Amino acid sequence: MVRGKQTRVLLLNDMERLECTLFRLEQGFELQFHLGPTLQGKSVHVHTNYPAPGKKFVSSSFRQLEWVNPSGREDDSDKYCKLDLEIAGSYQYYFGCGHEERTGGGFIVVDPVLRIGHERKILPLDCITVQTYLAKCLGPLDEWLDRLRVAKETGYNMIHFTPLQKLGASRSCYSIADQLELNPDFSPPGKNITWMDVGNLTEKIKKEWNMLCITDVVYNHTAANSKWIRHHPECGYNLVNSPYLKPAWLLDRALWHFSCAIADGKYSDSGLPPFIENDKCITVRLLWTEVFSQLKLWEFLQVNVEKAVEQFRKVLQAGECNRPARPELEGKPKLKVIQDSQYRRLSNTVDMQLALEIFGRHTNGPKSIQECCDWFKKSLEELNVECYKEMHSHHEKAINCIVGTFFYERLVAHGPQLGPVTRTNPLVTRYFTFPFEDMAMEQENQLIQNPNDACHLLAHNGWVMGDDPLKNFAEPGSNVYLRRELVCWGDSVKLRYGVNPEDCPYLWAHMKKYTEITAKHFSGISTLFLICIPNLYVTAELFTGSEQLDNLFVNRLGITSLVREAMSAGDSHEEGRLVYHFGGEPVGSFVQPNLRPLVPSIAHAMFLDVTHDNKCPIQVRSVFDALPSTAIVSMACCASGSTRGYDELVPHQISVVKEERLYPKWNPDALPSSVGEVNLQTGIMSGKLALNKLHQELAEKGFTQVYVDQLDADTVAVTRHCPSTHQSVVTVSRTAFKNPKTHQYREHLDPMYIPGKIEEVILEARTVERNAESYVKDERFINGMPNYMVEIREHIQLEDSEIIKQGDATTKGRSEFVEEIVFEKLTPGSVIAFRVSLDPNSQKKVGYLRTQLSQFNRLYKSASLTDSNVPGILKIALDFLMSKLTLAELNVLLFRCDAEEQEDGGGCYNIPSWMPLKYGGLQGFVSVLSEFRPKNDLGHSFCDNLRQGDWMIDYVSSRLMNKGGALREVGKWFSAVFTYLKHIPRYLVPCYFDAIIVGAYATAVDAVFNQMSSFVQNGSTLVKQLALGSVQMCGVGRVPTLPPLSPELEDVPVRLNSVTKQEEQCCVSLAAGLPHFSTGIFRCWGRDTFIALRGLMLLTGRYLEARNIILAFAGTMRHGLIPNLLGQGVAARYNCRDAVWWWLQCIQDYCNIVPNGTDILMCPVSRMYPTDDSEAQPLETVHDQPLYVVIQEAMQCHMQGIEFRERNAGPQIDHNMRDEGFNVEAKVNPETGFVYGGNRFNCGTWMDKMGESDTAHNRGVPATPRDGSAVEVVGLSKSAVRWLMTMNENGNFPYSSVTIHRDGTEQSVSYKEWNQRIQENFERFFYVSEDASDPNEQHPDLVHKKCIYKDSYGASSPWCDYQLRPNFTIAMVVAPELFTVQRAWKALEIVEKKLLGPLGMKTLDPDDLVYCGVYDNALDNDNYNCAKGFNYHQGPEWLWPVGYFLRAKLYFAKKMGQEKYNESVYLVKNVLSRLYTRLERSPWKCLPELTNENGQYCPFSCETQAWSIATVLETLYDL
């Protein structure tokens, strides 16, 4: 399979510690660390102990990674640092911010690459089939090959050995006497086998047999009789280095003596004989009286009261209490026992200083001293009572554990049934070594006192049920030994490493040599210790019961595979679930992109049918279950395996401790009666060979998809599917958890329907009895049951099967070819495996489809086919077809919301059981697919819809086919490629539909960017995502939204009207927001258009379309204003004072940004309204004016003064507005130069909410009239006047002044003079000074925020001027010269603190009495300030002002110096990252109009708003 460079992206988030999260990667992968929203803008440093190229790995050595910024831009959306992963192992990373060293981190695990044979062929991890051997049962080394050949001949490719070292006295495979010495049992007489001999053998097996050898390493303990531990007792937990174990040791010895007494019959008369037949014999009373009460272990916790009181009395008498008075102690301090470090009886103390504070504050004579001592004594006695209770609770737990252990070991049927109590099998296992002659308890107590003896009293190892596996139960603070909670391994000593090599140098050095020997001669190890050797395969068996804890061990220890066991399953359903859980994707999974997020995974599994830890399956289940259960295990998409003996049907557990017999050798000619030899006729070995070969084939050939189907209570079907060839292998296993001889199984199974064409029966096998002697346990060899074998037939045709017969082959629909399988003899213990391909027709269609998809992804070249009758449209590359599309056509291809689609007579695709898509175009599909693709959620309603029919497929193609021109050609391409899709099996349709849509979408997006500016083409991902918003918002509807442009204008797009068949202009218009403002007269708004135009059109390079929009609005000018609601020009409303200034700002931006931009001033404008009072005129009757004349008219009208009443005033144009509100006024104050206007009954700026509630009595009342001089309008007018002044001076604008008529005279005001007046008066009248006596402050009583700029000046309600809103930041951007730097900075800090939300800007100070941050337009109650959304601009957080705030912050930060600028860049990046996150998560793939307080979702907001995207793009442009 072709696979390109694989890159995974790990998002770093502040304070995110992922030590318990497993991230698995392969060698050759690239890992990129990206900054999450919480870190963008910060100075983040990332460190890892993954070695630099050419360096060796040292776990404690970390290096800092360098940041890469591919776009070279300031925003952090694409910034990353990376690792090229070439070395296997577990590696740590951490990151910090600034001076903080670590604020998060985690691990990555890189899988090893295993190689076998002379050619060093790669053995994939999922190919592994391992067989475990007890090394001690292999005999002399020169006999090993004959015994190990069994694994080779049964198809295993890995052998796992228990430790090969010299064993301890118990002969347990895991109790090692000397970690550096080879087991002498492996040396034949007269020969000394060395580690080199073992290495030569494993190398031979690797190269000649193509098998790897791995072995266990044991680090936690050593054999109790290890010689080296006698010389280095500091390597264990003894009573010198761990004196806290003394009470537990005394209890252990007392229990030993008690056990010996029972064995000697001393308690028979008391009802406790050596042979105990029921649990009534072992009484708690006897344990308590004879053991626990005699020891008085509570004394180890207690204080010697008399001694402590006497010490206290001396302190008091010495006058130490006559110290200066100190304040009373806070609270009620309590004495605590200070434990004696050497754990001697009654040697603990208390804090005498604290005792003096509590009991000795008032002493003035012998009597009071005695009273203090009595008080102190009473407190100590109470403490000792508490200590007694604590020890008593330990005793109770210990007694319960002793009784429970005894009950299991001697009485229950499933226990070991140890028989009578003897010195060999005592009452309980001893917890400590005792390397001395037997002696009385009193003598033993003396051993503790002598360090030379006490150091040899070492704690045994074991395990604690339900304990925290990360906790060392032998360390201080643990009472496991005292409470007898340890399931003890009496043959081993627990090793004490400490934290680093300095804590126990000998042990660390010893174990290092041990590891080096093992790693030198083996390809892998099974361990619980950190190993750092390249491409070493590390396995471990954990019993944490927690996936998170498993992950922690895998991360810290560098484990490759965790051993899992099928015997943990109680039934076949659970066994099948384990197969699904441990590996593989669902059948029909989506193809994931090569560059994608790094997602957590579960540990790779080594799934065994049985381990040596559990009982034999034949005992627990039945002999007939061995074959079907191992078949189920073999079908898992992970490593699989078994233990030697399972395949030979050994009917008992092979004990790692007691087993001393040898494994049989391989002999192909051996008879069933031959106990020392085996071959494929033995047990289920022939079946296992076939299953092992199948397991390896499936992994090698990429059968990575898994489906598990429970056919009935006992029958499990497992499908492995190859996503490139679409071949499948299906096994059906009928388990036999109960013996068929004694359990009644169903006679008839329901038929099974397998999609596709069955090519062959790979194997059919069943366990049968044969005529042989019954099983007798052999004394020399580990023999199996000779009277059972497997009947197996391989690679046969369906009609030749003896287990099933072929039913009817049917076709479901036109593409679902299904074969019926009827089970005739699938008896319990049977297995059948089918090889299934797509039917020939489907196979061809998939191949043709993959050929088309290969233009998007090389992955599809495999299994692709050439269609000799390929449609002509498919001979053309899709990128070529899409390169012919204009951006307006790409708007149709990619976007268009439901209202836009309905305007064209359609609608967005609706999934009946779910919801409609957000867009009719490709983005609607991509948004949903990207949500569930990473999770492979094939059960999603979207996928169901695709599987059930072609409706969605047809929608995509027919929608485009109905369009004209280049879009129709793209539609033809979809239609042709979908013809293939419709004829493949339905279960594959979702993944291939996804591949087509995603490939086409990526091609379309490339076509978009190819037509945009270098700012976009070279920009970051965030820039590109926002630039797509330009395509999203700018389109052409069925009815042109813009009024017609002058016929004299060049390059105006035209089309043929589908109704009139006449040519008409089809200029792109800019929607204010989706979905509410997308079509008809409500699509286009003057204010919204020109706030958004710079970001969405000029910065993206859409100059011609921007020109057309500017000129179209110019043609609608009336009264010196451009419309707010455009209404296609003929239904325009001229009720806003700010739109014309935003329009002028855009003309200025156009001239500055576009090459030869000033040419626009000469462009002809067809004036729809030749006079203010005329009706709209048809295009052919109006005269053109150059744009500069229209601009001059707007300026002159304002200076002259605009005052009129809206046409058709009344409810027909606004059913909420009061009569006075229809009066429009816009003028210039001759003294200040400020534009002003409006009245308290209308809203002339962007904060234009009109009251609508009769219940709250706010209907017809503007929430925010902002009459007078609105601060942003003053800023915009200043910008326009300054620009025109400069343009005139440069010869680009013919007017230097405006001419007005006042009192019958003509007056002239130059732009220079007008500019100067605004400059001189702005801060005088808008700045709210810190100085309460500032003479410019007309209403000091209304000031409630100082050092800000007023929102307006001269409002009819003066308090409105003083409200803190974000509008002055707009003026800061368009006319920064109006602001004093220090004042501006202070005001911006206040805005940041009070108004900046997670995504947008609060529209009103939260401290304001009328602030309300939640917008609910449906709520109608009696709350005047909120009813019917009256608070639209009184708190909700709008996104578009945040762009102006950030731009202002950046501008003035530069003036403030580098430090402030750096801080501001961090702020900007941080806000941008939050916006990016919102954009990425939104199915609309855009930014909303507003949010409720603190960034909460607002259901009444437009989901995507033009100006929200535009101002963020402008911020990025400034960065």
PDB file of C-alpha atoms in Angstrom, residues 282-443:
ATOM      1  CA  ILE A 282      -9.353 -21.722  62.901  1.00  0.00           C
ATOM      2  CA  THR A 283     -10.789 -19.360  65.497  1.00  0.00           C
ATOM      3  CA  VAL A 284     -10.115 -15.661  65.795  1.00  0.00           C
ATOM      4  CA  ARG A 285     -10.041 -16.031  69.567  1.00  0.00           C
ATOM      5  CA  LEU A 286      -7.088 -18.384  69.463  1.00  0.00           C
ATOM      6  CA  LEU A 287      -5.158 -16.157  67.076  1.00  0.00           C
ATOM      7  CA  TRP A 288      -5.806 -13.184  69.288  1.00  0.00           C
ATOM      8  CA  THR A 289      -4.898 -14.781  72.593  1.00  0.00           C
ATOM      9  CA  GLU A 290      -1.943 -16.851  71.428  1.00  0.00           C
ATOM     10  CA  VAL A 291      -0.363 -14.410  68.966  1.00  0.00           C
ATOM     11  CA  PHE A 292      -1.541 -10.829  68.816  1.00  0.00           C
ATOM     12  CA  SER A 293      -2.151 -10.012  72.461  1.00  0.00           C
ATOM     13  CA  GLN A 294       1.160 -11.550  73.459  1.00  0.00           C
ATOM     14  CA  LEU A 295       3.154  -9.302  71.114  1.00  0.00           C
ATOM     15  CA  LYS A 296       1.863  -5.952  72.395  1.00  0.00           C
ATOM     16  CA  LEU A 297       2.775  -4.360  69.052  1.00  0.00           C
ATOM     17  CA  TRP A 298       0.913  -1.188  69.982  1.00  0.00           C
ATOM     18  CA  GLU A 299       3.930  -0.286  72.095  1.00  0.00           C
ATOM     19  CA  PHE A 300       5.803   0.490  68.874  1.00  0.00           C
ATOM     20  CA  LEU A 301       3.330   3.344  68.334  1.00  0.00           C
ATOM     21  CA  GLN A 302       3.037   4.601  71.885  1.00  0.00           C
ATOM     22  CA  VAL A 303       4.819   7.094  74.155  1.00  0.00           C
ATOM     23  CA  ASN A 304       6.409   6.201  77.511  1.00  0.00           C
ATOM     24  CA  VAL A 305       4.049   8.349  79.581  1.00  0.00           C
ATOM     25  CA  GLU A 306       6.021   8.444  82.849  1.00  0.00           C
ATOM     26  CA  LYS A 307       9.259   9.306  81.084  1.00  0.00           C
ATOM     27  CA  ALA A 308       7.653  12.047  78.979  1.00  0.00           C
ATOM     28  CA  VAL A 309       5.882  13.576  81.993  1.00  0.00           C
ATOM     29  CA  GLU A 310       9.117  13.640  83.954  1.00  0.00           C
ATOM     30  CA  GLN A 311      10.870  15.379  81.050  1.00  0.00           C
ATOM     31  CA  PHE A 312       8.021  17.874  80.870  1.00  0.00           C
ATOM     32  CA  ARG A 313       8.228  18.522  84.637  1.00  0.00           C
ATOM     33  CA  LYS A 314      11.934  19.304  84.411  1.00  0.00           C
ATOM     34  CA  VAL A 315      11.334  21.765  81.619  1.00  0.00           C
ATOM     35  CA  LEU A 316       8.698  23.540  83.696  1.00  0.00           C
ATOM     36  CA  GLN A 317      10.837  23.590  86.820  1.00  0.00           C
ATOM     37  CA  ALA A 318      13.776  24.981  84.877  1.00  0.00           C
ATOM     38  CA  GLY A 319      11.650  28.054  84.292  1.00  0.00           C
ATOM     39  CA  GLU A 320      11.627  27.714  80.543  1.00  0.00           C
ATOM     40  CA  CYS A 321       7.987  28.582  80.588  1.00  0.00           C
ATOM     41  CA  ASN A 322       8.671  32.052  81.987  1.00  0.00           C
ATOM     42  CA  ARG A 323       9.133  33.483  78.588  1.00  0.00           C
ATOM     43  CA  PRO A 324       7.519  36.604  77.146  1.00  0.00           C
ATOM     44  CA  ALA A 325       3.814  36.269  76.600  1.00  0.00           C
ATOM     45  CA  ARG A 326       2.883  35.200  73.116  1.00  0.00           C
ATOM     46  CA  PRO A 327      -0.428  35.468  71.367  1.00  0.00           C
ATOM     47  CA  GLU A 328      -2.986  32.760  72.049  1.00  0.00           C
ATOM     48  CA  LEU A 329      -2.598  29.733  69.819  1.00  0.00           C
ATOM     49  CA  GLU A 330      -4.904  29.735  66.851  1.00  0.00           C
ATOM     50  CA  GLY A 331      -7.533  27.033  66.878  1.00  0.00           C
ATOM     51  CA  LYS A 332      -7.069  24.041  69.180  1.00  0.00           C
ATOM     52  CA  PRO A 333      -3.600  22.577  68.587  1.00  0.00           C
ATOM     53  CA  LYS A 334      -3.278  18.903  69.382  1.00  0.00           C
ATOM     54  CA  LEU A 335      -0.279  16.878  70.409  1.00  0.00           C
ATOM     55  CA  LYS A 336       0.873  14.263  67.923  1.00  0.00           C
ATOM     56  CA  VAL A 337       3.152  11.286  68.459  1.00  0.00           C
ATOM     57  CA  ILE A 338       6.582  11.686  66.885  1.00  0.00           C
ATOM     58  CA  GLN A 339       7.566   8.203  65.733  1.00  0.00           C
ATOM     59  CA  ASP A 340      10.922   6.883  66.888  1.00  0.00           C
ATOM     60  CA  SER A 341      13.051   6.503  63.743  1.00  0.00           C
ATOM     61  CA  GLN A 342      14.412   3.133  64.969  1.00  0.00           C
ATOM     62  CA  TYR A 343      10.961   1.805  65.913  1.00  0.00           C
ATOM     63  CA  ARG A 344      11.741   0.831  69.504  1.00  0.00           C
ATOM     64  CA  ARG A 345       8.990   0.044  71.945  1.00  0.00           C
ATOM     65  CA  LEU A 346       7.679   3.013  73.963  1.00  0.00           C
ATOM     66  CA  SER A 347      10.392   5.237  72.499  1.00  0.00           C
ATOM     67  CA  ASN A 348       8.200   7.714  70.678  1.00  0.00           C
ATOM     68  CA  THR A 349       8.076  11.364  71.734  1.00  0.00           C
ATOM     69  CA  VAL A 350       5.928  14.454  71.365  1.00  0.00           C
ATOM     70  CA  ASP A 351       6.768  18.042  70.516  1.00  0.00           C
ATOM     71  CA  MET A 352       7.765  19.470  73.923  1.00  0.00           C
ATOM     72  CA  GLN A 353       7.669  23.027  72.634  1.00  0.00           C
ATOM     73  CA  LEU A 354       4.042  22.547  71.608  1.00  0.00           C
ATOM     74  CA  ALA A 355       3.346  20.816  74.908  1.00  0.00           C
ATOM     75  CA  LEU A 356       4.633  23.894  76.732  1.00  0.00           C
ATOM     76  CA  GLU A 357       2.421  26.109  74.596  1.00  0.00           C
ATOM     77  CA  ILE A 358      -0.648  24.002  75.414  1.00  0.00           C
ATOM     78  CA  PHE A 359      -0.092  22.867  78.998  1.00  0.00           C
ATOM     79  CA  GLY A 360       2.555  25.176  80.477  1.00  0.00           C
ATOM     80  CA  ARG A 361       1.415  28.721  79.803  1.00  0.00           C
ATOM     81  CA  HIS A 362       0.379  29.537  83.413  1.00  0.00           C
ATOM     82  CA  THR A 363       2.798  28.112  86.017  1.00  0.00           C
ATOM     83  CA  ASN A 364       3.669  29.989  89.199  1.00  0.00           C
ATOM     84  CA  GLY A 365       4.526  27.342  91.756  1.00  0.00           C
ATOM     85  CA  PRO A 366       4.820  23.610  92.522  1.00  0.00           C
ATOM     86  CA  LYS A 367       1.058  23.136  92.663  1.00  0.00           C
ATOM     87  CA  SER A 368       0.415  24.638  89.253  1.00  0.00           C
ATOM     88  CA  ILE A 369       3.355  22.657  87.811  1.00  0.00           C
ATOM     89  CA  GLN A 370       1.774  19.439  89.114  1.00  0.00           C
ATOM     90  CA  GLU A 371      -1.555  20.434  87.597  1.00  0.00           C
ATOM     91  CA  CYS A 372       0.150  21.062  84.249  1.00  0.00           C
ATOM     92  CA  CYS A 373       1.902  17.677  84.435  1.00  0.00           C
ATOM     93  CA  ASP A 374      -1.362  15.905  85.268  1.00  0.00           C
ATOM     94  CA  TRP A 375      -3.043  17.614  82.364  1.00  0.00           C
ATOM     95  CA  PHE A 376      -0.129  16.670  80.065  1.00  0.00           C
ATOM     96  CA  LYS A 377      -0.184  13.066  81.355  1.00  0.00           C
ATOM     97  CA  LYS A 378      -3.873  12.717  80.657  1.00  0.00           C
ATOM     98  CA  SER A 379      -3.307  13.930  77.102  1.00  0.00           C
ATOM     99  CA  LEU A 380      -0.494  11.397  76.581  1.00  0.00           C
ATOM    100  CA  GLU A 381      -2.652   8.571  77.896  1.00  0.00           C
ATOM    101  CA  GLU A 382      -5.354   9.580  75.420  1.00  0.00           C
ATOM    102  CA  LEU A 383      -2.769   9.546  72.641  1.00  0.00           C
ATOM    103  CA  ASN A 384      -1.660   6.049  73.657  1.00  0.00           C
ATOM    104  CA  VAL A 385      -5.260   4.852  73.594  1.00  0.00           C
ATOM    105  CA  GLU A 386      -5.533   6.126  70.032  1.00  0.00           C
ATOM    106  CA  CYS A 387      -2.308   4.292  69.147  1.00  0.00           C
ATOM    107  CA  TYR A 388      -3.698   1.100  70.690  1.00  0.00           C
ATOM    108  CA  LYS A 389      -6.866   1.447  68.609  1.00  0.00           C
ATOM    109  CA  GLU A 390      -4.818   2.015  65.471  1.00  0.00           C
ATOM    110  CA  MET A 391      -2.775  -1.150  66.057  1.00  0.00           C
ATOM    111  CA  HIS A 392      -5.933  -3.039  66.995  1.00  0.00           C
ATOM    112  CA  SER A 393      -7.458  -2.174  63.612  1.00  0.00           C
ATOM    113  CA  HIS A 394      -4.283  -3.494  61.937  1.00  0.00           C
ATOM    114  CA  HIS A 395      -4.637  -6.700  63.949  1.00  0.00           C
ATOM    115  CA  GLU A 396      -8.261  -7.139  62.932  1.00  0.00           C
ATOM    116  CA  LYS A 397      -7.342  -6.761  59.275  1.00  0.00           C
ATOM    117  CA  ALA A 398      -4.415  -9.167  59.707  1.00  0.00           C
ATOM    118  CA  ILE A 399      -6.653 -11.811  61.304  1.00  0.00           C
ATOM    119  CA  ASN A 400      -9.181 -11.494  58.476  1.00  0.00           C
ATOM    120  CA  CYS A 401      -6.402 -11.904  55.909  1.00  0.00           C
ATOM    121  CA  ILE A 402      -4.935 -14.922  57.720  1.00  0.00           C
ATOM    122  CA  VAL A 403      -8.296 -16.650  57.908  1.00  0.00           C
ATOM    123  CA  GLY A 404      -9.082 -15.823  54.274  1.00  0.00           C
ATOM    124  CA  THR A 405      -5.726 -17.120  53.056  1.00  0.00           C
ATOM    125  CA  PHE A 406      -6.056 -20.283  55.092  1.00  0.00           C
ATOM    126  CA  PHE A 407      -9.571 -20.874  53.767  1.00  0.00           C
ATOM    127  CA  TYR A 408      -8.378 -20.528  50.130  1.00  0.00           C
ATOM    128  CA  GLU A 409      -5.205 -22.596  50.504  1.00  0.00           C
ATOM    129  CA  ARG A 410      -6.731 -25.494  52.412  1.00  0.00           C
ATOM    130  CA  LEU A 411     -10.501 -25.647  52.191  1.00  0.00           C
ATOM    131  CA  VAL A 412     -11.969 -24.388  48.886  1.00  0.00           C
ATOM    132  CA  ALA A 413     -12.235 -26.750  45.937  1.00  0.00           C
ATOM    133  CA  HIS A 414     -10.518 -24.410  43.467  1.00  0.00           C
ATOM    134  CA  GLY A 415      -7.603 -23.685  45.831  1.00  0.00           C
ATOM    135  CA  PRO A 416      -4.288 -25.559  46.093  1.00  0.00           C
ATOM    136  CA  GLN A 417      -5.607 -27.693  49.040  1.00  0.00           C
ATOM    137  CA  LEU A 418      -2.303 -27.815  50.876  1.00  0.00           C
ATOM    138  CA  GLY A 419      -3.467 -30.320  53.466  1.00  0.00           C
ATOM    139  CA  PRO A 420      -2.296 -30.394  57.102  1.00  0.00           C
ATOM    140  CA  VAL A 421      -0.264 -27.610  58.654  1.00  0.00           C
ATOM    141  CA  THR A 422       3.420 -28.588  58.591  1.00  0.00           C
ATOM    142  CA  ARG A 423       6.709 -26.780  58.712  1.00  0.00           C
ATOM    143  CA  THR A 424       6.898 -27.167  54.916  1.00  0.00           C
ATOM    144  CA  ASN A 425       3.351 -25.902  54.445  1.00  0.00           C
ATOM    145  CA  PRO A 426       2.849 -23.601  57.447  1.00  0.00           C
ATOM    146  CA  LEU A 427      -0.403 -21.943  58.474  1.00  0.00           C
ATOM    147  CA  VAL A 428       0.586 -18.851  56.530  1.00  0.00           C
ATOM    148  CA  THR A 429       3.489 -18.048  54.219  1.00  0.00           C
ATOM    149  CA  ARG A 430       6.372 -16.344  55.966  1.00  0.00           C
ATOM    150  CA  TYR A 431       6.807 -12.659  55.014  1.00  0.00           C
ATOM    151  CA  PHE A 432      10.507 -12.413  55.953  1.00  0.00           C
ATOM    152  CA  THR A 433      13.636 -14.492  55.497  1.00  0.00           C
ATOM    153  CA  PHE A 434      15.132 -16.154  58.569  1.00  0.00           C
ATOM    154  CA  PRO A 435      18.627 -17.387  57.687  1.00  0.00           C
ATOM    155  CA  PHE A 436      19.314 -18.680  61.236  1.00  0.00           C
ATOM    156  CA  GLU A 437      18.822 -21.879  63.183  1.00  0.00           C
ATOM    157  CA  ASP A 438      15.457 -22.313  64.888  1.00  0.00           C
ATOM    158  CA  MET A 439      15.329 -20.534  68.216  1.00  0.00           C
ATOM    159  CA  ALA A 440      12.818 -19.392  70.760  1.00  0.00           C
ATOM    160  CA  MET A 441      10.865 -16.185  70.256  1.00  0.00           C
ATOM    161  CA  GLU A 442      12.738 -14.488  73.079  1.00  0.00           C
ATOM    162  CA  GLN A 443      16.064 -15.209  71.384  1.00  0.00           C
TER     163      GLN A 443
END
